[in-house]
């Protein structure tokens, strides 16, 4: 049971007893419970102001009437203060009960079954063919991967989709470039970098020789027409890109259930166009076909270009229909940069106009801000690009150097450096609300003392070390030993963890979990500095060890849910 539930139950009982005529919605009362800024004011507080009108009574009077009816073994007392009813938990029962519940969940504290029978599609990472994986694609990858783990944890079926950018005239140009200047060996060896070099060269040479553009177009036409040679080269480019990306995915532990990208929808375009026509939604504009969105304050959504080609939006409309048919999703999330806000609003609106009401209710653009590196904006044009594999390699090296210095005797330093280095990057990306821009800085990401991945991982390793040193303890825990302020503050955070999991899912904000896990780590360290874990008193020691074990499991789970590994030693 989580903390809000404990108090909400007692509150609802008391509210019913005090106002038998009133028709309260139990969930609404539960939601209104607040955490007071100062724990001396109570562990949770119920503001009575909103009920004042309905009950025709002053908030303090309402609070007083309900206070009399609070009776629960987990609640010590309820005090009236102004218009608030402040709850104080019975520390020993609450702390002991929570620690035991956490341990009984066997590493699954806060997991749920509310998602059973429901499917969530998550479109994330969605890289582009023939482009190297750079840090502009870090956020979508990290956020999407974390959301997938969070929804899995709540019992949903999740479908991770890498909607590959594998369609467009640029691929015709790539083939033309390859035919002119490329060689099989070079591309095999150089990988995606070789491909993007060819592409850059194409643009340079095309400035001198415009005929190249025609060649590019001709090759693209051949891809479109299913020409064997064109397709085999194109598919080979795709393979090379994915092999490169897989290296990064492996390092990050990221997986997908589907790689159906833009080209997957080639044979599904007619349905979209026919349906739009049949529903009288297509209008001609300058030889192109569009859906007018003026009444909703948006520019028209371009469906077919003048030359007959379909567009990014057309493909996203087809993809949405396909996903609904195939997965019957409860939600479809698009983890894509904020810049594509208009694109998704247009696509969702067109689907709605087509009569698919679910588009408005079930599809969501999970937008995120821009990333810069050490204070500098990234730009392909200016040549200021940071590739993700370079960044991750540097992270491991830097972590290794720190570990060599701090704990030279550590066994398997490479493994720990990998966990800490990679973890520091993901954690940094997921620490703030996703819409905020991120400036990636090494001194912040890898700081062992701040609110960072290494700090939380270090706390996890500290718990492991305490438990290792204690060995087997046979005494029954005496939970009276967990009633001090530090233990209480820590255990309250454990009791709120299940709420953080749900909050993260509801708002598509992994940072809710990053924060909750960091707060637990901070509170444990505070507890650790104030109290000895192993004392002369066996019952006391057993209780503090049980708490340490519970903290270790919850931190480990929190790290997992945001996509980090948890090192046992650091
Ligand atoms: N490939 C696109 C990009 O890199 C992102 C695709 C996002 N997903 C989608 N269904 N449109 O900008």
Coordinates of C-alpha atoms in Angstrom, one line a residue, residues 38-500:
X38 CA 7.7 20.9 6.5
X39 CA 7.3 17.4 7.9
X40 CA 6.6 18.9 11.3
X41 CA 3.2 20.0 9.9
X42 CA 2.3 16.4 9.2
X43 CA 3.1 13.6 6.8
X44 CA 0.2 14.5 4.5
X45 CA -2.4 17.2 4.6
X46 CA -5.9 17.5 3.3
X47 CA -7.0 21.0 2.3
X48 CA -10.7 21.5 3.0
X49 CA -11.2 24.7 1.0
X50 CA -12.6 23.1 -2.1
X51 CA -15.4 21.4 -0.1
X52 CA -16.4 24.6 1.6
X53 CA -19.0 25.5 -1.0
X54 CA -20.6 22.1 -1.4
X55 CA -20.9 21.6 2.4
X56 CA -21.7 25.3 3.2
X57 CA -19.3 25.3 6.0
X58 CA -15.9 27.0 6.7
X59 CA -12.8 24.9 5.9
X60 CA -11.6 24.8 9.6
X61 CA -15.0 23.5 10.7
X62 CA -15.0 20.8 8.0
X63 CA -11.5 19.7 9.1
X64 CA -12.6 19.6 12.7
X65 CA -15.6 17.5 11.9
X66 CA -13.6 15.0 10.0
X67 CA -10.8 14.8 12.5
X68 CA -12.9 13.0 15.0
X69 CA -13.6 10.2 12.6
X70 CA -10.0 9.4 11.8
X71 CA -9.1 6.0 13.2
X72 CA -6.5 3.8 11.6
X73 CA -3.7 1.8 13.1
X74 CA -1.3 3.4 10.7
X75 CA -2.3 6.9 11.6
X76 CA -1.2 8.3 14.9
X77 CA -3.3 11.5 14.9
X78 CA -4.9 14.1 12.7
X79 CA -4.7 17.8 13.6
X80 CA -6.7 20.7 12.4
X81 CA -4.6 23.6 11.3
X82 CA -6.4 26.5 9.5
X83 CA -8.4 24.9 6.7
X84 CA -6.2 21.8 6.7
X85 CA -6.5 18.4 8.2
X86 CA -2.9 17.3 8.9
X87 CA -2.1 13.6 9.2
X88 CA 0.7 12.1 11.3
X89 CA 1.5 8.5 10.5
X90 CA 2.1 6.0 13.3
X91 CA 5.8 5.8 12.7
X92 CA 6.6 2.3 13.9
X93 CA 3.6 0.6 12.2
X94 CA 4.0 2.6 9.0
X95 CA 7.8 2.3 8.7
X96 CA 7.8 -1.4 9.6
X97 CA 4.9 -2.1 7.3
X98 CA 6.3 -0.2 4.4
X99 CA 9.7 -1.9 4.6
X100 CA 8.1 -5.3 4.8
X101 CA 5.8 -4.5 1.8
X102 CA 8.8 -3.4 -0.3
X103 CA 10.7 -6.5 0.6
X104 CA 7.7 -8.7 -0.1
X105 CA 7.4 -7.2 -3.6
X106 CA 10.7 -8.9 -4.5
X107 CA 12.2 -6.1 -6.4
X108 CA 8.9 -5.1 -8.0
X109 CA 7.8 -2.3 -5.7
X110 CA 5.2 -0.2 -7.4
X111 CA 4.6 -2.6 -10.3
X112 CA 1.0 -2.9 -11.4
X113 CA -1.5 -4.7 -13.4
X114 CA -3.6 -1.7 -14.5
X115 CA -2.3 -2.1 -18.0
X116 CA -3.4 -5.7 -18.5
X117 CA -5.0 -6.2 -21.9
X118 CA -4.0 -2.8 -23.1
X119 CA -1.3 -1.9 -25.7
X120 CA 0.9 1.2 -25.9
X121 CA 2.8 1.9 -29.1
X122 CA 5.9 4.0 -28.5
X123 CA 7.6 5.5 -31.6
X124 CA 11.2 6.5 -30.5
X125 CA 14.7 6.9 -31.7
X126 CA 13.4 6.7 -35.3
X127 CA 16.8 7.3 -37.0
X128 CA 17.5 8.2 -40.6
X129 CA 19.2 6.0 -43.0
X130 CA 22.7 6.9 -44.1
X131 CA 23.2 9.3 -41.3
X132 CA 25.4 8.6 -38.3
X133 CA 23.7 8.4 -34.9
X134 CA 24.4 11.8 -33.2
X135 CA 23.4 13.2 -29.9
X136 CA 20.4 14.9 -31.4
X137 CA 18.8 11.5 -31.3
X138 CA 19.8 10.8 -27.7
X139 CA 16.7 12.2 -26.0
X140 CA 14.2 10.4 -28.2
X141 CA 16.1 7.1 -27.6
X142 CA 16.4 7.6 -23.8
X143 CA 12.9 8.9 -23.2
X144 CA 11.2 6.3 -25.4
X145 CA 13.2 3.4 -23.9
X146 CA 12.4 4.5 -20.4
X147 CA 8.7 4.9 -21.2
X148 CA 8.7 1.4 -22.6
X149 CA 10.1 0.0 -19.4
X150 CA 7.7 2.0 -17.3
X151 CA 4.6 0.9 -19.2
X152 CA 5.8 -2.7 -19.1
X153 CA 6.1 -2.4 -15.3
X154 CA 2.5 -1.4 -15.1
X155 CA 1.4 -4.4 -17.0
X156 CA 0.8 -2.9 -20.5
X157 CA 1.8 -4.7 -23.6
X158 CA 4.3 -2.3 -25.3
X159 CA 5.4 -2.1 -28.9
X160 CA 8.6 -0.2 -29.4
X161 CA 8.8 1.2 -32.9
X162 CA 11.8 2.5 -34.7
X163 CA 10.0 4.5 -37.5
X164 CA 13.1 4.6 -39.8
X165 CA 13.6 7.6 -42.0
X166 CA 14.2 5.4 -45.1
X167 CA 12.3 7.2 -47.8
X168 CA 12.9 10.2 -50.0
X169 CA 14.8 11.5 -53.0
X170 CA 18.0 11.8 -51.0
X171 CA 18.4 8.0 -51.3
X172 CA 18.4 8.3 -55.1
X173 CA 21.2 10.8 -54.8
X174 CA 23.1 8.5 -52.5
X175 CA 23.0 5.7 -55.1
X176 CA 24.1 8.1 -57.8
X177 CA 27.0 9.2 -55.6
X178 CA 27.9 5.7 -54.8
X179 CA 27.9 4.7 -58.5
X180 CA 30.2 7.6 -59.4
X181 CA 32.7 7.7 -56.6
X182 CA 32.0 4.8 -54.2
X183 CA 33.3 1.3 -53.9
X184 CA 31.9 -1.7 -52.1
X185 CA 35.0 -2.1 -49.9
X186 CA 35.1 1.5 -48.9
X187 CA 31.5 1.5 -47.8
X188 CA 31.8 -1.9 -46.0
X189 CA 34.8 -0.5 -44.1
X190 CA 33.8 3.0 -43.5
X191 CA 30.1 2.2 -42.6
X192 CA 27.6 5.1 -42.3
X193 CA 30.4 7.6 -42.2
X194 CA 31.4 6.6 -45.7
X195 CA 27.8 6.9 -46.8
X196 CA 27.4 10.4 -45.4
X197 CA 30.7 11.4 -47.0
X198 CA 29.3 10.3 -50.4
X199 CA 26.2 12.4 -49.8
X200 CA 28.2 15.5 -48.9
X201 CA 30.3 15.0 -52.1
X202 CA 27.2 14.6 -54.2
X203 CA 26.0 18.1 -53.1
X204 CA 29.4 19.7 -53.8
X205 CA 29.7 18.2 -57.2
X206 CA 26.1 18.8 -58.1
X207 CA 26.7 22.6 -57.8
X208 CA 29.1 22.3 -60.7
X209 CA 27.2 19.6 -62.6
X210 CA 23.4 20.0 -62.3
X211 CA 22.9 16.8 -64.4
X212 CA 23.7 14.9 -61.3
X213 CA 20.4 16.0 -59.8
X214 CA 18.6 14.3 -62.7
X215 CA 20.6 11.2 -62.1
X216 CA 19.6 11.2 -58.5
X217 CA 16.0 11.6 -59.3
X218 CA 16.2 8.8 -61.9
X219 CA 17.7 6.4 -59.3
X220 CA 15.0 7.3 -56.8
X221 CA 12.4 6.6 -59.4
X222 CA 14.0 3.2 -59.9
X223 CA 13.7 2.5 -56.1
X224 CA 10.1 3.6 -56.3
X225 CA 9.4 1.3 -59.2
X226 CA 11.0 -1.7 -57.4
X227 CA 14.0 -2.0 -59.8
X228 CA 16.1 -4.8 -58.5
X229 CA 19.5 -3.2 -58.6
X230 CA 18.3 0.1 -57.1
X231 CA 16.6 -1.8 -54.3
X232 CA 19.5 -4.0 -53.5
X233 CA 21.9 -1.1 -53.1
X234 CA 19.3 0.8 -51.1
X235 CA 18.7 -2.1 -48.8
X236 CA 22.4 -2.6 -48.3
X237 CA 22.7 1.1 -47.2
X238 CA 20.0 0.4 -44.8
X239 CA 21.7 -2.6 -43.4
X240 CA 24.9 -0.7 -42.9
X241 CA 23.1 2.1 -41.1
X242 CA 21.3 -0.3 -38.8
X243 CA 24.5 -2.2 -38.0
X244 CA 26.0 1.0 -36.9
X245 CA 23.0 2.0 -34.9
X246 CA 22.8 -1.4 -33.3
X247 CA 26.2 -0.9 -31.7
X248 CA 24.8 2.1 -29.9
X249 CA 21.6 0.4 -29.0
X250 CA 23.5 -2.5 -27.6
X251 CA 25.6 -0.2 -25.4
X252 CA 22.5 1.5 -24.2
X253 CA 20.5 -1.7 -23.7
X254 CA 17.8 -0.3 -26.0
X255 CA 15.5 -2.6 -28.0
X256 CA 12.6 -2.4 -30.5
X257 CA 9.8 -4.6 -31.5
X258 CA 9.4 -3.2 -35.0
X259 CA 11.5 -1.4 -37.5
X260 CA 8.7 -0.5 -39.8
X261 CA 9.8 2.9 -41.1
X262 CA 8.6 5.2 -43.8
X263 CA 9.3 2.9 -46.7
X264 CA 7.2 0.2 -45.1
X265 CA 4.2 2.2 -46.0
X266 CA 4.8 2.4 -49.7
X267 CA 2.1 0.0 -50.6
X268 CA -0.3 1.6 -48.0
X269 CA -0.4 5.1 -49.5
X270 CA -3.4 4.4 -51.8
X271 CA -5.7 3.6 -48.9
X272 CA -4.9 7.0 -47.3
X273 CA -5.4 8.9 -50.6
X274 CA -8.5 7.1 -51.6
X275 CA -10.1 7.5 -48.2
X276 CA -9.3 11.2 -48.1
X277 CA -10.8 11.6 -51.5
X278 CA -13.9 9.6 -50.6
X279 CA -14.4 11.7 -47.5
X280 CA -14.0 14.9 -49.5
X281 CA -11.0 16.1 -47.6
X282 CA -8.5 16.5 -50.4
X283 CA -8.4 19.8 -52.2
X284 CA -6.1 20.8 -55.1
X285 CA -3.6 23.5 -54.5
X286 CA -1.1 24.5 -57.2
X287 CA -1.2 21.0 -58.6
X288 CA -0.6 19.4 -55.2
X289 CA -3.2 17.8 -53.0
X290 CA -3.7 19.0 -49.5
X291 CA -6.1 18.8 -46.5
X292 CA -7.2 22.3 -45.6
X293 CA -6.7 23.0 -41.9
X294 CA -7.3 26.7 -41.8
X295 CA -10.3 26.4 -39.5
X296 CA -8.0 25.0 -36.9
X297 CA -5.4 27.7 -37.4
X298 CA -2.9 25.5 -39.1
X299 CA -1.4 25.5 -42.6
X300 CA -2.7 22.9 -45.0
X301 CA -1.4 19.3 -44.6
X302 CA 0.4 18.4 -47.8
X303 CA -0.6 14.8 -48.9
X304 CA 0.6 14.5 -52.5
X305 CA 3.2 16.7 -54.2
X306 CA 2.9 18.0 -57.7
X307 CA 5.0 15.2 -59.1
X308 CA 2.7 12.6 -57.5
X309 CA 5.0 11.7 -54.6
X310 CA 3.6 11.3 -51.1
X311 CA 5.1 12.9 -48.0
X312 CA 6.3 12.4 -44.5
X313 CA 2.8 13.3 -43.2
X314 CA 1.1 10.9 -45.6
X315 CA 3.3 8.2 -44.3
X316 CA 2.5 9.0 -40.7
X317 CA -1.2 8.9 -41.5
X318 CA -0.8 5.5 -43.0
X319 CA 1.4 4.4 -40.1
X320 CA -1.2 5.5 -37.5
X321 CA -3.9 3.5 -39.3
X322 CA -1.6 0.5 -39.6
X323 CA -0.7 0.6 -36.0
X324 CA -4.4 0.8 -34.9
X325 CA -5.3 -2.1 -37.2
X326 CA -2.3 -4.2 -36.1
X327 CA -2.0 -3.4 -32.4
X328 CA -5.4 -1.9 -31.4
X329 CA -3.5 0.5 -29.2
X330 CA -4.8 2.3 -26.1
X331 CA -2.1 4.9 -26.6
X332 CA 0.3 5.7 -29.4
X333 CA 3.2 7.9 -28.2
X334 CA 5.6 9.8 -30.6
X335 CA 8.8 10.7 -28.9
X336 CA 10.0 13.3 -31.3
X337 CA 11.6 16.7 -31.0
X338 CA 9.5 19.8 -30.2
X339 CA 10.2 21.1 -33.7
X340 CA 7.8 18.6 -35.2
X341 CA 4.9 19.9 -33.1
X342 CA 3.0 21.3 -36.1
X343 CA 3.6 18.1 -38.1
X344 CA 1.9 16.0 -35.4
X345 CA -0.9 18.4 -34.7
X346 CA -1.6 18.3 -38.5
X347 CA -1.5 14.5 -38.7
X348 CA -3.7 14.0 -35.6
X349 CA -6.2 16.5 -37.0
X350 CA -6.4 14.9 -40.4
X351 CA -7.0 11.5 -38.8
X352 CA -9.7 13.1 -36.7
X353 CA -11.3 14.6 -39.8
X354 CA -11.2 11.2 -41.4
X355 CA -13.5 10.1 -38.6
X356 CA -11.0 8.4 -36.4
X357 CA -11.9 9.9 -33.0
X358 CA -9.2 7.9 -31.3
X359 CA -6.6 10.2 -32.9
X360 CA -7.5 13.0 -30.5
X361 CA -7.8 10.8 -27.5
X362 CA -5.1 8.2 -27.9
X363 CA -2.3 9.7 -29.8
X364 CA 0.2 11.9 -28.1
X365 CA 3.3 13.8 -29.3
X366 CA 5.8 13.4 -26.5
X367 CA 7.9 16.4 -27.3
X368 CA 11.4 17.3 -26.0
X369 CA 13.8 20.2 -26.2
X370 CA 17.1 20.8 -27.9
X371 CA 20.4 19.5 -26.9
X372 CA 23.7 21.4 -27.0
X373 CA 27.1 20.3 -26.1
X374 CA 29.4 22.1 -23.7
X375 CA 27.5 25.3 -24.4
X376 CA 27.6 25.1 -28.1
X377 CA 24.6 24.5 -30.4
X378 CA 25.0 21.5 -32.7
X379 CA 24.7 22.0 -36.4
X380 CA 25.4 19.6 -39.2
X381 CA 26.0 22.5 -41.5
X382 CA 28.6 24.1 -39.4
X383 CA 30.2 20.7 -38.9
X384 CA 29.6 20.9 -35.2
X385 CA 28.2 17.4 -34.6
X386 CA 28.8 15.1 -31.7
X387 CA 28.3 11.4 -32.6
X388 CA 26.7 9.3 -30.0
X389 CA 29.2 6.4 -30.1
X390 CA 32.0 8.9 -29.6
X391 CA 30.2 10.5 -26.7
X392 CA 29.5 7.1 -25.1
X393 CA 33.1 6.0 -25.5
X394 CA 34.4 9.1 -23.9
X395 CA 31.9 8.6 -21.1
X396 CA 33.3 5.2 -20.3
X397 CA 36.9 6.5 -20.5
X398 CA 36.2 9.4 -18.2
X399 CA 34.4 7.2 -15.8
X400 CA 37.2 4.7 -15.8
X401 CA 39.7 7.5 -15.0
X402 CA 37.6 8.6 -12.0
X403 CA 37.2 5.1 -10.7
X404 CA 40.9 4.4 -11.0
X405 CA 41.5 7.4 -8.8
X406 CA 38.8 6.8 -6.3
X407 CA 38.8 3.1 -5.9
X408 CA 41.9 1.6 -7.4
X409 CA 41.3 -1.8 -5.8
X410 CA 37.9 -2.3 -7.4
X411 CA 37.5 -5.6 -9.3
X412 CA 36.3 -5.5 -12.9
X413 CA 36.7 -1.7 -13.2
X414 CA 35.9 -1.8 -16.9
X415 CA 32.4 -3.1 -16.3
X416 CA 31.7 -0.6 -13.6
X417 CA 33.1 2.2 -15.8
X418 CA 30.8 1.2 -18.6
X419 CA 27.8 1.2 -16.3
X420 CA 28.7 4.5 -14.7
X421 CA 29.8 6.3 -17.9
X422 CA 26.8 5.3 -20.0
X423 CA 24.5 5.7 -17.0
X424 CA 25.7 9.3 -16.4
X425 CA 24.7 10.3 -20.0
X426 CA 21.2 8.7 -19.8
X427 CA 20.6 10.1 -16.4
X428 CA 21.6 13.6 -17.4
X429 CA 19.3 13.4 -20.3
X430 CA 16.4 12.3 -18.1
X431 CA 16.8 14.5 -15.1
X432 CA 14.7 17.5 -16.1
X433 CA 11.3 17.8 -17.6
X434 CA 11.7 16.7 -21.2
X435 CA 10.6 20.0 -22.8
X436 CA 13.6 21.8 -21.3
X437 CA 16.6 22.3 -23.5
X438 CA 19.7 20.4 -22.4
X439 CA 23.2 21.5 -22.4
X440 CA 25.3 18.4 -22.0
X441 CA 28.3 19.1 -19.8
X442 CA 30.8 16.5 -18.6
X443 CA 31.5 18.1 -15.2
X444 CA 27.8 18.0 -14.4
X445 CA 27.0 14.5 -15.8
X446 CA 29.9 12.8 -14.2
X447 CA 29.9 14.6 -10.8
X448 CA 29.8 11.9 -8.1
X449 CA 28.4 14.3 -5.6
X450 CA 25.6 16.1 -7.4
X451 CA 22.2 14.9 -8.5
X452 CA 23.7 12.6 -11.1
X453 CA 23.7 9.0 -12.3
X454 CA 27.0 8.2 -10.6
X455 CA 25.7 9.6 -7.3
X456 CA 22.6 7.4 -7.3
X457 CA 24.6 4.4 -8.5
X458 CA 27.1 5.0 -5.8
X459 CA 24.3 5.0 -3.2
X460 CA 23.1 1.7 -4.6
X461 CA 26.6 0.2 -4.3
X462 CA 26.8 1.6 -0.8
X463 CA 23.7 -0.4 0.2
X464 CA 25.1 -3.5 -1.4
X465 CA 28.3 -3.0 0.6
X466 CA 26.5 -2.5 3.9
X467 CA 24.5 -5.7 3.3
X468 CA 27.6 -7.6 2.2
X469 CA 29.5 -6.6 5.3
X470 CA 26.6 -7.5 7.7
X471 CA 26.3 -11.0 6.3
X472 CA 23.5 -13.2 7.7
X473 CA 21.4 -11.6 10.5
X474 CA 19.0 -13.8 12.3
X475 CA 17.3 -11.4 14.7
X476 CA 13.7 -10.2 14.1
X477 CA 13.7 -6.5 13.1
X478 CA 12.7 -4.1 15.8
X479 CA 10.9 -1.4 13.8
X480 CA 10.9 1.0 16.7
X481 CA 14.4 1.6 15.5
X482 CA 13.1 3.1 12.3
X483 CA 11.0 5.9 13.9
X484 CA 13.7 8.7 13.9
X485 CA 13.2 11.6 11.5
X486 CA 15.8 10.4 8.9
X487 CA 14.3 6.9 8.6
X488 CA 10.8 8.4 8.5
X489 CA 11.7 10.8 5.7
X490 CA 13.4 8.0 3.8
X491 CA 10.5 5.5 4.2
X492 CA 8.0 8.1 3.2
X493 CA 9.9 8.4 -0.1
X494 CA 9.8 4.7 -0.6
X495 CA 6.1 4.7 0.0
X496 CA 5.6 7.4 -2.6
X497 CA 7.7 5.5 -5.3
X498 CA 4.6 3.7 -6.7
X499 CA 3.0 7.1 -7.3
X500 CA 6.1 8.3 -9.1

